[in-house]
PDB file of C-alpha atoms and ligand atoms in Angstrom:
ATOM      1  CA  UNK A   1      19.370 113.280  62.460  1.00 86.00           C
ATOM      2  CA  UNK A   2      21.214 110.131  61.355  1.00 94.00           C
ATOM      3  CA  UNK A   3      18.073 109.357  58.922  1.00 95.00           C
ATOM      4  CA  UNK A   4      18.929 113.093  57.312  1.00 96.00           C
ATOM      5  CA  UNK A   5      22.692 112.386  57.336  1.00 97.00           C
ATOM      6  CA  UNK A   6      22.232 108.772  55.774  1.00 97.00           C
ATOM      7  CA  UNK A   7      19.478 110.057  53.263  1.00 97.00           C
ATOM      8  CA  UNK A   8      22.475 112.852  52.172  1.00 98.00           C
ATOM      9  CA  UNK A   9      25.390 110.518  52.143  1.00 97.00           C
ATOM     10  CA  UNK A  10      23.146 107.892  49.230  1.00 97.00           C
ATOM     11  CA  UNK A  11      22.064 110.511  46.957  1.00 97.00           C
ATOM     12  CA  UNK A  12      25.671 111.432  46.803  1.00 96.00           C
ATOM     13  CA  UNK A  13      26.567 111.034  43.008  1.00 94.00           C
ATOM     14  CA  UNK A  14      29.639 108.592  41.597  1.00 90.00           C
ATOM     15  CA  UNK A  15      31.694 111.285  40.154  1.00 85.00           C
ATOM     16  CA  UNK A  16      32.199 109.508  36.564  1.00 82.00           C
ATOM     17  CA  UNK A  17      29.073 108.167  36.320  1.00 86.00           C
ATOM     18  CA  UNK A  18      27.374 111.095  38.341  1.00 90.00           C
ATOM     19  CA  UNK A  19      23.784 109.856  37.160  1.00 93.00           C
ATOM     20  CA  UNK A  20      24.137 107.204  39.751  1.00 94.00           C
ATOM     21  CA  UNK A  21      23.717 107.709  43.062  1.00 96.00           C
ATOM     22  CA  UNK A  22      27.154 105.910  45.516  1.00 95.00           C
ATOM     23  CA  UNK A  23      24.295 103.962  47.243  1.00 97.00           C
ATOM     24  CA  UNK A  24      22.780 102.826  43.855  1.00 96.00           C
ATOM     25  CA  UNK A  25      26.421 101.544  42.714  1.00 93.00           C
ATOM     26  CA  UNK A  26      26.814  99.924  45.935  1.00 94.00           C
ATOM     27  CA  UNK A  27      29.817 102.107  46.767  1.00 93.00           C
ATOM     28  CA  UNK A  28      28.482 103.369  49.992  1.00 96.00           C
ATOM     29  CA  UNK A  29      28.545 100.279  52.735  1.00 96.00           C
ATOM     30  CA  UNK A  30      27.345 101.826  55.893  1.00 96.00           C
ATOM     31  CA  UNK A  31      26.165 104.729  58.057  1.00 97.00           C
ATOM     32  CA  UNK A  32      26.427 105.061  61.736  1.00 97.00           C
ATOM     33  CA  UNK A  33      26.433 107.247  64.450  1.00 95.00           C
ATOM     34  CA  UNK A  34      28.282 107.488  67.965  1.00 95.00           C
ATOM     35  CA  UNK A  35      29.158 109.825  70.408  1.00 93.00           C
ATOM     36  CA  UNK A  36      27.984 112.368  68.288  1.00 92.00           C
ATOM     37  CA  UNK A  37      30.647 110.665  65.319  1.00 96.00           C
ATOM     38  CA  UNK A  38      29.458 109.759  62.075  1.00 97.00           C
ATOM     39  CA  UNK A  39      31.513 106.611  60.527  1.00 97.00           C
ATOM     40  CA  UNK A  40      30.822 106.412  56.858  1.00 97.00           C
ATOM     41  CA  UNK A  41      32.140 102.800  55.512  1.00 96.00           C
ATOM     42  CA  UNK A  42      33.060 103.237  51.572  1.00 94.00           C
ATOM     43  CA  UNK A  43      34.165 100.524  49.278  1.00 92.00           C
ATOM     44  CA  UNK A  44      36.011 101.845  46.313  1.00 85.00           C
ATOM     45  CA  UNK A  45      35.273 100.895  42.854  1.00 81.00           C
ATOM     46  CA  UNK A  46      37.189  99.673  40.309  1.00 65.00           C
ATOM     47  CA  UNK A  47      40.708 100.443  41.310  1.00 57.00           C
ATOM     48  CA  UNK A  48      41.675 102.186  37.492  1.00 50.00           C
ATOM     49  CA  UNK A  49      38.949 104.829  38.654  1.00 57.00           C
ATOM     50  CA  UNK A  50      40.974 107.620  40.678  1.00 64.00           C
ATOM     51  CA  UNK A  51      37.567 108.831  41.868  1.00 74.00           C
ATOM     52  CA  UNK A  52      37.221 108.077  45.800  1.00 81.00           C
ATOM     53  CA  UNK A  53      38.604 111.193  47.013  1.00 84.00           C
ATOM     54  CA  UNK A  54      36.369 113.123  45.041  1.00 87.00           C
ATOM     55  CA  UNK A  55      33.907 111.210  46.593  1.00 91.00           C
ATOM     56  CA  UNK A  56      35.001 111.070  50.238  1.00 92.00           C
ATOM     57  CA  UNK A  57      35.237 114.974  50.107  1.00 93.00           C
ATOM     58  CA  UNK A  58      31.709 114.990  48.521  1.00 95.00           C
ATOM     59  CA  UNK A  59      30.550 112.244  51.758  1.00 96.00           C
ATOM     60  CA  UNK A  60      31.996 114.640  53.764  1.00 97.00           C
ATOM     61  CA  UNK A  61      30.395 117.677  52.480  1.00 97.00           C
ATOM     62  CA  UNK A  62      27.020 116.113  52.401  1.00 98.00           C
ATOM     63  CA  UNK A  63      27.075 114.489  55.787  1.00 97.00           C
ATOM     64  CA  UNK A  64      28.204 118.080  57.328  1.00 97.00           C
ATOM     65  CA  UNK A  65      25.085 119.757  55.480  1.00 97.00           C
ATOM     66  CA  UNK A  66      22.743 117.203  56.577  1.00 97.00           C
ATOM     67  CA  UNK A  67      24.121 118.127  60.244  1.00 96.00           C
ATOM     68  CA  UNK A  68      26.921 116.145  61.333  1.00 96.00           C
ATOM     69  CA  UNK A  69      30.154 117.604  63.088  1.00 95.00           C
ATOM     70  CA  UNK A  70      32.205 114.927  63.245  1.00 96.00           C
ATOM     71  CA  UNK A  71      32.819 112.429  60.098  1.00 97.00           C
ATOM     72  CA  UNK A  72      34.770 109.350  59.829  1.00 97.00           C
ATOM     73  CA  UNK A  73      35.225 107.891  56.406  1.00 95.00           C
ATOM     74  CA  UNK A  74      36.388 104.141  56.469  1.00 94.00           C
ATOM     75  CA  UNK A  75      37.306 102.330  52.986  1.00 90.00           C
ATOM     76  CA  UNK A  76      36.934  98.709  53.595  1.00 91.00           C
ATOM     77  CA  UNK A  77      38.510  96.853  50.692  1.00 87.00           C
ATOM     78  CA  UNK A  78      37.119  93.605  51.690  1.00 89.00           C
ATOM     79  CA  UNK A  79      34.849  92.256  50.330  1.00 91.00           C
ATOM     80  CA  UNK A  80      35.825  93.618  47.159  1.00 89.00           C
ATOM     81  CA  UNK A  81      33.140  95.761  45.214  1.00 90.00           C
ATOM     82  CA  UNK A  82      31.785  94.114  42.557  1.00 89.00           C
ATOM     83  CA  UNK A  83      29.223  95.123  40.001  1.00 89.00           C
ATOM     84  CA  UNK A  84      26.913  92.787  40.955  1.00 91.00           C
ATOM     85  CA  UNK A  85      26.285  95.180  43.991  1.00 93.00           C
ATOM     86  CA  UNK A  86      24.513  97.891  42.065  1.00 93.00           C
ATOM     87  CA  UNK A  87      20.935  98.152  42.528  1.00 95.00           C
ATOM     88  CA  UNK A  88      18.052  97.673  39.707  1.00 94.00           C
ATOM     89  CA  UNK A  89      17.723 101.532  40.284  1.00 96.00           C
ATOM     90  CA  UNK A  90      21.475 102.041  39.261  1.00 95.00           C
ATOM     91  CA  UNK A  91      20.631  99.567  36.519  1.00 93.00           C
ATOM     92  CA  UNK A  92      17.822 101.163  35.100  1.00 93.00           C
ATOM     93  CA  UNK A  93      18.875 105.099  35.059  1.00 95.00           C
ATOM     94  CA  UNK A  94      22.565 103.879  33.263  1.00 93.00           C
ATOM     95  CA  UNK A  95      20.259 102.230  30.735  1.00 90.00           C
ATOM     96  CA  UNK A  96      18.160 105.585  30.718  1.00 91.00           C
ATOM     97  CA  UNK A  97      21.023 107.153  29.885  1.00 92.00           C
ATOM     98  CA  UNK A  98      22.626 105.232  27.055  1.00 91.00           C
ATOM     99  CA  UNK A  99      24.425 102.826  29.228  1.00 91.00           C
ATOM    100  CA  UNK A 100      24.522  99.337  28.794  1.00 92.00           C
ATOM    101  CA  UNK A 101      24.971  98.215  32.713  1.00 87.00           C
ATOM    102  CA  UNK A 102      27.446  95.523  33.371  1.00 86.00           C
ATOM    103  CA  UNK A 103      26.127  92.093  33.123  1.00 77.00           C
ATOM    104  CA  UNK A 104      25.698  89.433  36.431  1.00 70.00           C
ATOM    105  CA  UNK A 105      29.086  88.147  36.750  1.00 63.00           C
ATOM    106  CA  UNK A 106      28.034  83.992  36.839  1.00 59.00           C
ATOM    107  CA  UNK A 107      25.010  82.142  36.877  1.00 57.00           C
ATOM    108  CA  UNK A 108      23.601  80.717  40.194  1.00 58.00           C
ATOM    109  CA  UNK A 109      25.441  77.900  38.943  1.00 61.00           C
ATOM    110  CA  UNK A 110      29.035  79.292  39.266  1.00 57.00           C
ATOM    111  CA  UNK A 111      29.114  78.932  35.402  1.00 57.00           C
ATOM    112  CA  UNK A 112      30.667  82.346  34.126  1.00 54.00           C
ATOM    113  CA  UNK A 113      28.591  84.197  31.747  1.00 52.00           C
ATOM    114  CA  UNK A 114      29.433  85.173  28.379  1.00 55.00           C
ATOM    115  CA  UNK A 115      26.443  86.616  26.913  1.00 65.00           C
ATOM    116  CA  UNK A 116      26.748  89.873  24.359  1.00 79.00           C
ATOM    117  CA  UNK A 117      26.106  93.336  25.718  1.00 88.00           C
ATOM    118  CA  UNK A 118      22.479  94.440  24.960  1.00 88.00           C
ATOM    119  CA  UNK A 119      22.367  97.592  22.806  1.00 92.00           C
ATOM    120  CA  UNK A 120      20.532 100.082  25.627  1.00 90.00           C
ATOM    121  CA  UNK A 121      18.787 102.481  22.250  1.00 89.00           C
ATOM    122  CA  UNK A 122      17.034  99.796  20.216  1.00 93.00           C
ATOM    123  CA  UNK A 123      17.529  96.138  22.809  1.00 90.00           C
ATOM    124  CA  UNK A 124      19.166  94.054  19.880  1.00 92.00           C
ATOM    125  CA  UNK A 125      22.088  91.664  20.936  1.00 91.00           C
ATOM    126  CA  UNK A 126      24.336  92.184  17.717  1.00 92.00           C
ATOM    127  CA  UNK A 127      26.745  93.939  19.252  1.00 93.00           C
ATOM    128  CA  UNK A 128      30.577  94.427  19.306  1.00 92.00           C
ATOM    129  CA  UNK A 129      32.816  96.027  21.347  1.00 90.00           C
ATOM    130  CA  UNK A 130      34.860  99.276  19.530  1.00 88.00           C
ATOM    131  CA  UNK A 131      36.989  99.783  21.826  1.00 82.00           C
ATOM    132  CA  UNK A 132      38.663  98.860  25.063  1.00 78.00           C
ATOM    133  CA  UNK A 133      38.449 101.853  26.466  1.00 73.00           C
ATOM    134  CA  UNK A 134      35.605 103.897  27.264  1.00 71.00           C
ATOM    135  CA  UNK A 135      35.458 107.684  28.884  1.00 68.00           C
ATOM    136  CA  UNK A 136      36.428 106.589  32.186  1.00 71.00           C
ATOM    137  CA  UNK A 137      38.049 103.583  33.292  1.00 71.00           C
ATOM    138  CA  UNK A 138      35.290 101.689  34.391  1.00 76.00           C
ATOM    139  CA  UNK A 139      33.800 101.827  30.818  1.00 82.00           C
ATOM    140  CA  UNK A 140      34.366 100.389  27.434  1.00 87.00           C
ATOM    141  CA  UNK A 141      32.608 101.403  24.271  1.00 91.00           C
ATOM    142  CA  UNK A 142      30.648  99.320  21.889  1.00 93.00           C
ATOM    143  CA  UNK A 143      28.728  99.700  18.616  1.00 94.00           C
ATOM    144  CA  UNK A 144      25.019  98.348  17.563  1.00 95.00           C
ATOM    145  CA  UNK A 145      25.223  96.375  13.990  1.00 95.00           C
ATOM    146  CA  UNK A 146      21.149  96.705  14.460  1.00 95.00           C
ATOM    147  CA  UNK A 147      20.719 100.378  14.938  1.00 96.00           C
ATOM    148  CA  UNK A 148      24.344 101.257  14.223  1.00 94.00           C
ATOM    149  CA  UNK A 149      24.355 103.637  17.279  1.00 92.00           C
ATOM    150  CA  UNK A 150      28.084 103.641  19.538  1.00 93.00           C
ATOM    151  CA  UNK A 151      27.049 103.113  23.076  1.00 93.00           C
ATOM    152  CA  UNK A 152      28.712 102.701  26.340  1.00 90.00           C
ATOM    153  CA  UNK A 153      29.015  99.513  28.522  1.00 90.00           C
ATOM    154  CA  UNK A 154      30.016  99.320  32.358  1.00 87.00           C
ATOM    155  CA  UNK A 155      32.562  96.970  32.413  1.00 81.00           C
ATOM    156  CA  UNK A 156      31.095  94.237  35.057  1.00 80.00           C
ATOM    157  CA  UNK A 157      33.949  93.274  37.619  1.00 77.00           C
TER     158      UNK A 157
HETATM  159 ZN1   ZN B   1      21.010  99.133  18.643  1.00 75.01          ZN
END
């Protein structure tokens, strides 16, 4: 039962980027079971995204359909979340849709990166950002000089 409740709680989508599954953006930390008590361990996003109610609610909701009674929904703020914790799934659908996904935030090295955001519709590198601010906090928009296509970027944190 806790392999249906844990298979639920992943595929539960981020609710501003609801192409991505919480387990995908590394969102989701943990599922366990005791006593007949399921203990769901979150870590929230980016904290300019007011989304992780909508999400615990939708935990909730999916855990109880996959058959648990009794949920517990932790946040654990520590370690912080980080981009870096997405998966190359949650990589390649945001790029499948249009999304340039947010970029490794140093090298092995500890050098940070500064590299340009790769436009996701034709792969050039001439790129500049249009504005700061994107649809949803976590976002920013930016604009091809190749193709001359506006896309979207997930701000790495
Ligand atoms: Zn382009």
């Amino acid at each position: 039962m806790l392999q249906d409740i844990r298979r639920a709680v992943s595929a539960v989508p981020d609710p501003e980027l609801p192409m991505v599954s919480i387990a995908d953006l590394g969102i989701l930390r943990e599922v366990t079971e005791s006593d007949g008590t399921v203990t769901v361990v979150v870590t929230p996003t980016y904290s300019g995204c007011p989304a992780m109610d909508a999400i615990r609610d939708d935990v909730r909701t999916a855990a109880i359909a996959a058959g648990a009674t009794e949920v517990v929904i932790r946040t654990v703020l520590s370690p912080p979340w980080t981009t870096d914790w997405l998966t190359d799934t949650a990589h390649r659908i945001l790029a499948e849709n249009g999304i340039a996904p947010p970029q490794p935030q140093a090298a092995p090295s500890g050098v940070p990166l500064a590299l340009s955001i790769r436009c996701p519709q034709c792969g050039s590198l001439a790129t500049e950002q249009s504005s700061q601010f994107g649809a949803t906090a976590c976002t920013a928009l930016h604009r091809c000089r190749e193709c001359l296509e506006p896309f979207t970027h997930m701000k790495a944190i």
